[in-house]
CSV table of C-alpha atoms in Angstrom, one decimal:
chain,number,residue,atom,x,y,z
A,9,MET,CA,-16.0,-22.8,17.8
A,10,THR,CA,-17.1,-21.3,14.6
A,11,THR,CA,-18.8,-23.6,12.1
A,12,ALA,CA,-20.0,-22.9,8.6
A,13,THR,CA,-23.6,-23.3,7.4
A,14,ARG,CA,-23.4,-25.3,4.2
A,15,GLY,CA,-20.0,-23.9,3.3
A,16,VAL,CA,-21.0,-20.3,3.8
A,17,LEU,CA,-18.8,-17.7,5.5
A,18,ASP,CA,-21.3,-15.5,7.3
A,19,ALA,CA,-21.1,-12.2,9.1
A,20,THR,CA,-21.0,-13.9,12.5
A,21,ALA,CA,-17.7,-15.6,11.7
A,22,TYR,CA,-16.2,-12.3,10.4
A,23,GLU,CA,-17.2,-10.4,13.6
A,24,GLU,CA,-15.8,-13.3,15.7
A,25,TYR,CA,-12.5,-13.1,13.9
A,26,LEU,CA,-12.3,-9.3,14.3
A,27,HIS,CA,-12.9,-9.8,18.0
A,28,CYS,CA,-10.0,-12.3,18.1
A,29,LEU,CA,-7.7,-9.7,16.5
A,30,ALA,CA,-8.9,-7.0,18.9
A,31,GLU,CA,-8.1,-9.3,21.8
A,32,ALA,CA,-4.8,-10.5,20.3
A,33,ASP,CA,-6.1,-14.0,20.7
A,34,GLU,CA,-4.1,-16.0,18.1
A,35,PRO,CA,-5.4,-19.5,19.1
A,36,ALA,CA,-9.0,-18.4,18.9
A,37,ALA,CA,-8.4,-16.7,15.5
A,38,ILE,CA,-6.9,-19.9,14.1
A,39,GLU,CA,-9.9,-21.8,15.5
A,40,VAL,CA,-12.3,-19.5,13.7
A,41,ALA,CA,-10.5,-20.2,10.4
A,42,ARG,CA,-10.3,-23.9,11.0
A,43,GLY,CA,-13.9,-24.1,12.0
A,44,LEU,CA,-14.9,-22.5,8.7
A,45,LEU,CA,-12.7,-25.0,6.8
A,46,ASP,CA,-14.1,-27.9,8.7
A,47,GLY,CA,-17.6,-26.6,7.8
A,48,GLY,CA,-16.9,-26.7,4.1
A,49,VAL,CA,-15.9,-23.1,3.3
A,50,ALA,CA,-13.2,-23.1,0.6
A,51,ALA,CA,-9.8,-22.1,1.8
A,52,GLU,CA,-9.6,-19.4,-0.8
A,53,ARG,CA,-12.8,-17.9,0.5
A,54,VAL,CA,-11.4,-17.9,4.1
A,55,LEU,CA,-8.3,-16.0,2.8
A,56,LEU,CA,-10.2,-13.5,0.6
A,57,ASP,CA,-13.5,-13.1,2.5
A,58,LEU,CA,-12.3,-13.3,6.1
A,59,VAL,CA,-8.6,-12.5,6.5
A,60,ALA,CA,-8.3,-9.8,3.8
A,61,PRO,CA,-11.3,-7.6,4.8
A,62,ALA,CA,-10.4,-8.0,8.5
A,63,GLN,CA,-6.9,-6.7,7.8
A,64,ALA,CA,-8.4,-3.8,5.9
A,65,GLU,CA,-10.5,-3.0,8.9
A,66,VAL,CA,-7.4,-3.2,11.1
A,67,GLY,CA,-5.8,-0.5,8.9
A,68,GLU,CA,-9.0,1.7,9.2
A,69,ARG,CA,-9.0,1.4,13.0
A,70,TRP,CA,-5.4,2.6,13.1
A,71,ALA,CA,-6.2,5.5,10.8
A,72,ARG,CA,-9.1,6.5,13.0
A,73,ASN,CA,-6.8,6.4,16.0
A,74,GLU,CA,-8.9,3.7,17.6
A,75,TRP,CA,-6.0,1.2,17.6
A,76,SER,CA,-2.3,1.9,18.3
A,77,VAL,CA,0.5,0.8,16.1
A,78,ALA,CA,1.2,-2.0,18.6
A,79,GLN,CA,-2.3,-3.3,18.2
A,80,GLU,CA,-2.1,-3.1,14.5
A,81,HIS,CA,1.1,-5.0,14.4
A,82,ALA,CA,-0.3,-7.7,16.8
A,83,ALA,CA,-3.4,-8.2,14.6
A,84,THR,CA,-1.3,-8.4,11.5
A,85,HIS,CA,1.0,-11.0,13.0
A,86,ILE,CA,-2.1,-13.1,14.1
A,87,SER,CA,-3.5,-12.9,10.5
A,88,GLU,CA,-0.2,-14.1,9.2
A,89,ARG,CA,-0.4,-17.1,11.5
A,90,VAL,CA,-3.9,-17.7,10.3
A,91,VAL,CA,-2.8,-17.7,6.7
A,92,ALA,CA,-0.1,-20.2,7.6
A,93,ALA,CA,-2.7,-22.4,9.4
A,94,VAL,CA,-4.9,-22.3,6.3
A,95,ALA,CA,-2.0,-23.3,4.1
A,96,ALA,CA,-1.1,-26.2,6.4
A,97,TYR,CA,-4.7,-27.4,6.4
A,98,CYS,CA,-4.9,-27.5,2.6
A,99,GLN,CA,-2.0,-29.4,1.0
A,100,VAL,CA,-2.2,-28.9,-2.7
A,101,ARG,CA,0.1,-30.7,-5.1
A,102,PRO,CA,1.7,-28.2,-7.7
A,103,THR,CA,0.5,-28.8,-11.2
A,104,ARG,CA,1.4,-25.5,-12.8
A,105,GLY,CA,4.5,-23.4,-13.4
A,106,ARG,CA,6.4,-21.2,-10.9
A,107,ILE,CA,5.2,-17.7,-9.9
A,108,VAL,CA,7.4,-15.4,-7.8
A,109,VAL,CA,5.5,-13.1,-5.5
A,110,ALA,CA,7.1,-10.1,-3.8
A,111,CYS,CA,6.6,-6.6,-2.4
A,112,MET,CA,8.1,-3.5,-3.9
A,113,ASP,CA,11.4,-2.2,-2.5
A,114,GLY,CA,10.5,-0.1,0.6
A,115,GLU,CA,7.0,-1.8,0.9
A,116,TRP,CA,6.6,-3.4,4.3
A,117,HIS,CA,2.9,-4.3,4.0
A,118,ALA,CA,3.4,-7.9,3.1
A,119,LEU,CA,0.2,-9.6,4.2
A,120,PRO,CA,-1.8,-8.8,1.0
A,121,ALA,CA,0.9,-10.2,-1.1
A,122,ARG,CA,1.1,-13.3,1.1
A,123,LEU,CA,-2.7,-13.8,0.7
A,124,VAL,CA,-2.2,-13.7,-3.1
A,125,ALA,CA,0.7,-16.1,-2.9
A,126,GLU,CA,-1.3,-18.7,-0.9
A,127,MET,CA,-4.3,-18.3,-3.2
A,128,LEU,CA,-2.1,-19.1,-6.2
A,129,ARG,CA,-0.7,-22.1,-4.4
A,130,LEU,CA,-4.2,-23.3,-3.7
A,131,ARG,CA,-4.8,-23.1,-7.5
A,132,GLY,CA,-1.8,-25.4,-8.2
A,133,TRP,CA,1.0,-23.0,-8.9
A,134,GLN,CA,4.5,-23.4,-7.6
A,135,VAL,CA,4.8,-20.2,-5.6
A,136,THR,CA,8.0,-18.6,-4.2
A,137,PHE,CA,7.0,-15.8,-1.8
A,138,LEU,CA,9.9,-13.4,-1.3
A,139,GLY,CA,8.2,-11.2,1.3
A,140,ALA,CA,8.4,-7.5,2.1
A,141,SER,CA,10.7,-4.8,0.6
A,142,VAL,CA,12.6,-6.8,-2.0
A,143,PRO,CA,15.4,-4.7,-3.7
A,144,ALA,CA,15.1,-4.8,-7.5
A,145,ALA,CA,18.7,-6.1,-8.0
A,146,HIS,CA,18.0,-9.0,-5.6
A,147,LEU,CA,14.8,-9.9,-7.3
A,148,VAL,CA,16.5,-10.0,-10.7
A,149,SER,CA,19.3,-12.0,-9.3
A,150,TYR,CA,16.8,-14.5,-8.0
A,151,LEU,CA,15.0,-14.6,-11.4
A,152,HIS,CA,18.3,-15.4,-13.2
A,153,ARG,CA,19.0,-18.3,-10.8
A,154,HIS,CA,15.5,-19.8,-10.7
A,155,ASP,CA,13.2,-20.1,-13.6
A,156,ALA,CA,9.9,-18.3,-13.2
A,157,ASP,CA,6.9,-18.1,-15.5
A,158,ALA,CA,5.9,-14.7,-14.1
A,159,VAL,CA,6.3,-12.3,-11.2
A,160,ALA,CA,3.5,-10.8,-9.1
A,161,LEU,CA,4.4,-7.6,-7.4
A,162,ALA,CA,2.4,-5.8,-4.7
A,163,CYS,CA,2.4,-2.1,-3.7
A,164,ALA,CA,0.1,-0.7,-1.0
A,165,LEU,CA,1.3,2.9,-1.1
A,166,PRO,CA,1.4,5.1,-4.2
A,167,MET,CA,4.5,6.9,-2.9
A,168,ARG,CA,6.4,3.7,-3.9
A,169,LEU,CA,5.4,4.0,-7.6
A,170,PRO,CA,8.8,5.1,-8.8
A,171,HIS,CA,10.4,2.1,-7.0
A,172,ALA,CA,7.6,-0.1,-8.5
A,173,HIS,CA,8.5,1.1,-12.0
A,174,ARG,CA,12.2,0.3,-11.6
A,175,MET,CA,11.3,-3.2,-10.4
A,176,VAL,CA,8.9,-3.8,-13.3
A,177,GLU,CA,11.5,-2.6,-15.8
A,178,ALA,CA,14.1,-4.9,-14.2
A,179,CYS,CA,11.7,-7.9,-14.5
A,180,GLN,CA,10.9,-7.0,-18.1
A,181,ARG,CA,14.6,-6.8,-19.0
A,182,ALA,CA,15.0,-10.3,-17.6
A,183,ASP,CA,12.1,-11.3,-20.0
A,184,VAL,CA,9.8,-12.3,-17.1
A,185,PRO,CA,6.2,-11.1,-17.4
A,186,VAL,CA,4.8,-9.0,-14.6
A,187,VAL,CA,1.4,-8.6,-13.0
A,188,VAL,CA,1.0,-5.9,-10.2
A,189,GLY,CA,-1.7,-5.3,-7.6
A,190,GLY,CA,-2.4,-3.3,-4.5
A,191,ARG,CA,-3.9,0.1,-3.6
A,192,GLY,CA,-0.6,1.7,-4.6
A,193,PHE,CA,-1.6,1.5,-8.2
A,194,GLY,CA,-4.9,3.3,-7.7
A,195,VAL,CA,-8.3,1.7,-7.1
A,196,ASP,CA,-8.8,1.4,-10.9
A,197,GLY,CA,-5.2,0.6,-11.8
A,198,ARG,CA,-4.6,3.9,-13.6
A,199,TRP,CA,-1.1,4.2,-12.4
A,200,ALA,CA,-0.2,0.7,-13.4
A,201,ARG,CA,-1.3,1.6,-17.0
A,202,ARG,CA,0.8,4.7,-16.8
A,203,LEU,CA,3.8,2.6,-15.9
A,204,GLY,CA,3.1,0.0,-18.7
A,205,VAL,CA,2.3,-3.0,-16.6
A,206,LEU,CA,-0.7,-5.4,-16.2
A,207,TRP,CA,-2.7,-4.7,-13.1
A,208,ALA,CA,-5.1,-7.0,-11.2
A,209,PRO,CA,-7.6,-5.5,-8.7
A,210,ASP,CA,-7.8,-8.7,-6.7
A,211,GLY,CA,-6.3,-12.1,-6.2
A,212,PRO,CA,-8.7,-14.0,-8.5
A,213,THR,CA,-8.1,-11.5,-11.3
A,214,ALA,CA,-4.3,-11.9,-10.8
A,215,ALA,CA,-4.7,-15.7,-11.1
A,216,ARG,CA,-6.6,-15.4,-14.3
A,217,LEU,CA,-4.0,-13.0,-15.8
A,218,LEU,CA,-1.1,-15.3,-14.8
A,219,ALA,CA,-2.9,-18.3,-16.4
A,220,ASP,CA,-3.4,-16.4,-19.7
A,221,GLU,CA,0.0,-16.6,-21.4
A,222,ARG,CA,-0.9,-14.7,-24.4
A,223,THR,CA,-2.2,-11.7,-22.4
A,224,LEU,CA,0.7,-12.0,-20.0
A,225,ARG,CA,3.3,-11.8,-22.8
A,226,ALA,CA,1.5,-9.1,-24.8
A,227,GLY,CA,1.1,-6.8,-21.8
A,228,PRO,CA,-0.4,-3.3,-21.9
A,229,PRO,CA,0.8,-0.4,-23.9
A,230,ALA,CA,4.3,0.9,-23.1
A,231,ALA,CA,4.8,3.3,-20.2
A,232,SER,CA,3.8,6.9,-20.8
A,233,LEU,CA,6.3,9.0,-18.9
A,234,ALA,CA,7.4,11.7,-21.3
A,235,HIS,CA,6.6,14.3,-18.7
A,236,LEU,CA,9.6,13.3,-16.7
A,237,ALA,CA,11.7,15.2,-19.2
A,238,ASP,CA,11.0,18.4,-17.1
A,239,ASP,CA,13.2,17.0,-14.3
A,240,GLU,CA,10.8,18.1,-11.6
A,241,TYR,CA,10.6,14.6,-10.1
A,242,ALA,CA,14.4,14.2,-10.0
A,243,ALA,CA,15.0,17.7,-8.6
A,244,LEU,CA,12.4,17.2,-5.9
A,245,VAL,CA,13.9,13.9,-4.8
A,246,ALA,CA,17.4,15.5,-4.7
A,247,ARG,CA,16.2,18.3,-2.4
A,248,ARG,CA,14.1,16.1,-0.1
A,249,GLY,CA,16.3,16.5,3.1
A,250,GLU,CA,16.7,20.3,2.6
A,251,LEU,CA,12.9,20.7,2.1
A,252,ILE,CA,12.1,18.8,5.2
A,253,ASP,CA,14.5,20.9,7.3
A,254,SER,CA,13.1,24.2,5.9
A,255,ALA,CA,9.4,23.0,6.5
A,256,LEU,CA,10.2,22.1,10.1
A,257,ALA,CA,11.8,25.5,10.8
A,258,ASP,CA,8.8,27.3,9.2
A,259,LEU,CA,6.3,25.2,11.2
A,260,ALA,CA,8.1,26.1,14.4
A,261,GLN,CA,8.0,29.7,13.5
A,262,ARG,CA,4.3,29.8,12.7
A,263,HIS,CA,3.2,27.4,15.4
A,264,PRO,CA,5.3,28.0,18.5
A,265,ALA,CA,3.9,24.9,20.2
A,266,ALA,CA,5.9,22.8,17.7
A,267,ARG,CA,9.1,24.0,19.5
A,268,ASP,CA,8.1,22.1,22.5
A,269,TYR,CA,7.4,18.8,20.8
A,270,SER,CA,8.7,15.7,22.5
A,271,PRO,CA,11.2,13.5,20.6
A,272,ALA,CA,8.4,11.2,19.6
A,273,GLN,CA,6.2,14.1,18.3
A,274,LEU,CA,9.2,15.5,16.5
A,275,ASP,CA,10.0,12.2,14.8
A,276,SER,CA,6.3,11.9,13.8
A,277,THR,CA,6.3,15.4,12.3
A,278,VAL,CA,9.5,14.8,10.3
A,279,SER,CA,8.0,11.6,9.0
A,280,ASP,CA,4.8,13.4,7.9
A,281,LEU,CA,6.8,16.1,6.2
A,282,GLY,CA,8.7,13.5,4.3
A,283,HIS,CA,5.6,11.6,3.4
A,284,ILE,CA,4.1,14.7,1.9
A,285,LEU,CA,7.2,15.1,-0.3
A,286,ASP,CA,7.2,11.4,-1.2
A,287,PHE,CA,3.6,11.5,-2.4
A,288,LEU,CA,4.2,14.7,-4.2
A,289,ALA,CA,7.2,13.1,-6.0
A,290,ALA,CA,5.1,10.0,-6.9
A,291,ALA,CA,2.4,12.3,-8.3
A,292,LEU,CA,5.0,14.0,-10.4
A,293,TYR,CA,6.3,10.7,-11.6
A,294,VAL,CA,2.9,9.5,-12.9
A,295,ASP,CA,1.8,13.1,-13.7
A,296,ASP,CA,-1.5,12.9,-11.8
A,297,ASP,CA,-2.5,15.5,-9.2
A,298,THR,CA,-5.3,13.3,-7.9
A,299,LEU,CA,-2.7,11.0,-6.4
A,300,PHE,CA,-1.5,13.9,-4.2
A,301,ALA,CA,-4.9,15.3,-3.5
A,302,GLU,CA,-6.2,11.8,-2.3
A,303,PHE,CA,-3.1,11.5,0.0
A,304,VAL,CA,-3.7,15.0,1.5
A,305,ASP,CA,-7.3,14.1,2.2
A,306,TRP,CA,-6.3,10.9,3.9
A,307,LEU,CA,-3.5,12.6,5.9
A,308,VAL,CA,-5.7,15.4,7.2
A,309,ALA,CA,-8.2,12.8,8.4
A,310,VAL,CA,-5.5,10.8,10.1
A,311,LEU,CA,-4.0,13.8,11.8
A,312,ASP,CA,-7.4,15.2,12.8
A,313,SER,CA,-8.1,11.9,14.7
A,314,ARG,CA,-4.9,12.6,16.6
A,315,GLY,CA,-5.7,16.2,17.5
A,316,VAL,CA,-3.6,17.9,14.8
A,317,PRO,CA,-5.6,20.7,13.1
A,318,GLU,CA,-6.0,21.0,9.4
A,319,ALA,CA,-4.2,24.4,9.5
A,320,ALA,CA,-0.9,22.7,10.3
A,321,VAL,CA,-1.1,20.7,7.0
A,322,ASP,CA,-2.0,23.9,5.1
A,323,VAL,CA,1.1,25.6,6.6
A,324,VAL,CA,3.3,22.9,5.3
A,325,LEU,CA,1.7,22.8,1.8
A,326,THR,CA,2.0,26.6,1.6
A,327,HIS,CA,5.7,26.5,2.6
A,328,TYR,CA,6.5,23.8,0.0
A,329,ALA,CA,4.6,25.7,-2.7
A,330,ARG,CA,6.6,28.8,-1.9
A,331,VAL,CA,10.0,27.2,-2.1
A,332,LEU,CA,9.0,25.1,-5.1
A,333,GLN,CA,7.5,28.0,-7.1
A,334,ASP,CA,9.9,27.2,-10.0
A,335,PHE,CA,8.3,23.7,-10.3
A,336,PRO,CA,5.1,24.3,-12.2
A,337,ARG,CA,3.6,20.9,-11.9
A,338,ALA,CA,4.5,20.5,-8.2
A,339,ALA,CA,3.1,24.0,-7.4
A,340,GLY,CA,-0.1,23.0,-9.1
A,341,TYR,CA,-0.4,19.8,-7.2
A,342,LEU,CA,0.3,21.7,-3.9
A,343,ARG,CA,-2.5,24.1,-4.8
A,344,SER,CA,-4.8,21.1,-5.3
A,345,GLY,CA,-3.8,19.8,-1.9
A,346,ARG,CA,-4.5,23.1,-0.2
A,347,SER,CA,-8.0,23.0,-1.9
A,348,VAL,CA,-8.6,19.7,-0.3
A,349,VAL,CA,-7.6,21.0,3.1
A,350,ALA,CA,-9.9,24.1,2.7
A,351,ALA,CA,-12.8,21.9,1.8
A,352,ARG,CA,-12.3,19.7,4.9
A,353,CYS,CA,-12.0,22.9,7.0
A,354,ALA,CA,-15.3,24.1,5.6
A,355,ARG,CA,-17.1,20.8,6.3
A,356,SER,CA,-15.8,20.7,9.9
A,357,ALA,CA,-16.6,24.4,10.7
A,358,PRO,CA,-19.6,24.8,13.0
A,359,ALA,CA,-22.7,26.1,11.2
A,360,GLU,CA,-23.7,29.7,11.9
A,361,ALA,CA,-26.8,30.2,14.0
């Protein structure tokens, strides 16, 4: 059983917890967390310094193809149970107002938002956690029926930014202040500022913002989205299905092996083709080519770990650039993406003797 040394969460406890996740040992994982609590480690620290970084490592192991989707799901479920156990261990009487915590529509990575919700509850807030993928209309309906001092929205994937903006606008029209968080807004929150919403890099910062009524009501400068007048974003979204079909046909022509893909491989390929377009659309929405370039870099690394060559990604980007040549911003972003692929190819090429 893990114990804490004078209330300190050390590396040994973290490694033990990761081992529990790897072995899908839920009772042992809960025991690690309870041992820390019994040893004097604050519940908030268990959530933020044990569960949160362990979950990030779970995602990295999936990305490196060290863990399957099934293993990732099992580990996530165990961490959710650990969060529930921590919450049950620490009964805190609410002394503050109500905060609604939810994930963006289409966002299924709910654990980070759950961690923030429990952290806020530990600090005395009345918290309503709505979970993953909450449609904007349903969120607003809930806000009209139940008084809330503020809403905390989570987004893990930048491709959900257009959905995020619609949800933020819906909350603002309901006159409820909003704070957002998650990797989907950029590591420095740049895309949150572009959308005109307060951003918190972590749970404690979110808690401070939510407690600062003046800052919460004032908010950041208004959204800066004049570039959407060129209609590139809307046109790309409207053509999504057609573009996926044409890219799949082009890939089969240039890489004959793709014609013999199993149903599972075909589904995965179609999903990747769609994700490329979704991230391209999000980049167009916030007018930032670094969003798309960072995604391409991540995608190439993930596919490489699964034996898919960089050239396959370049083929798709080249095809999209050709059929979207009348979209100046999109074409420029696709060129940036191809540069990322070329740089990765150069790094992975064997050195000449």
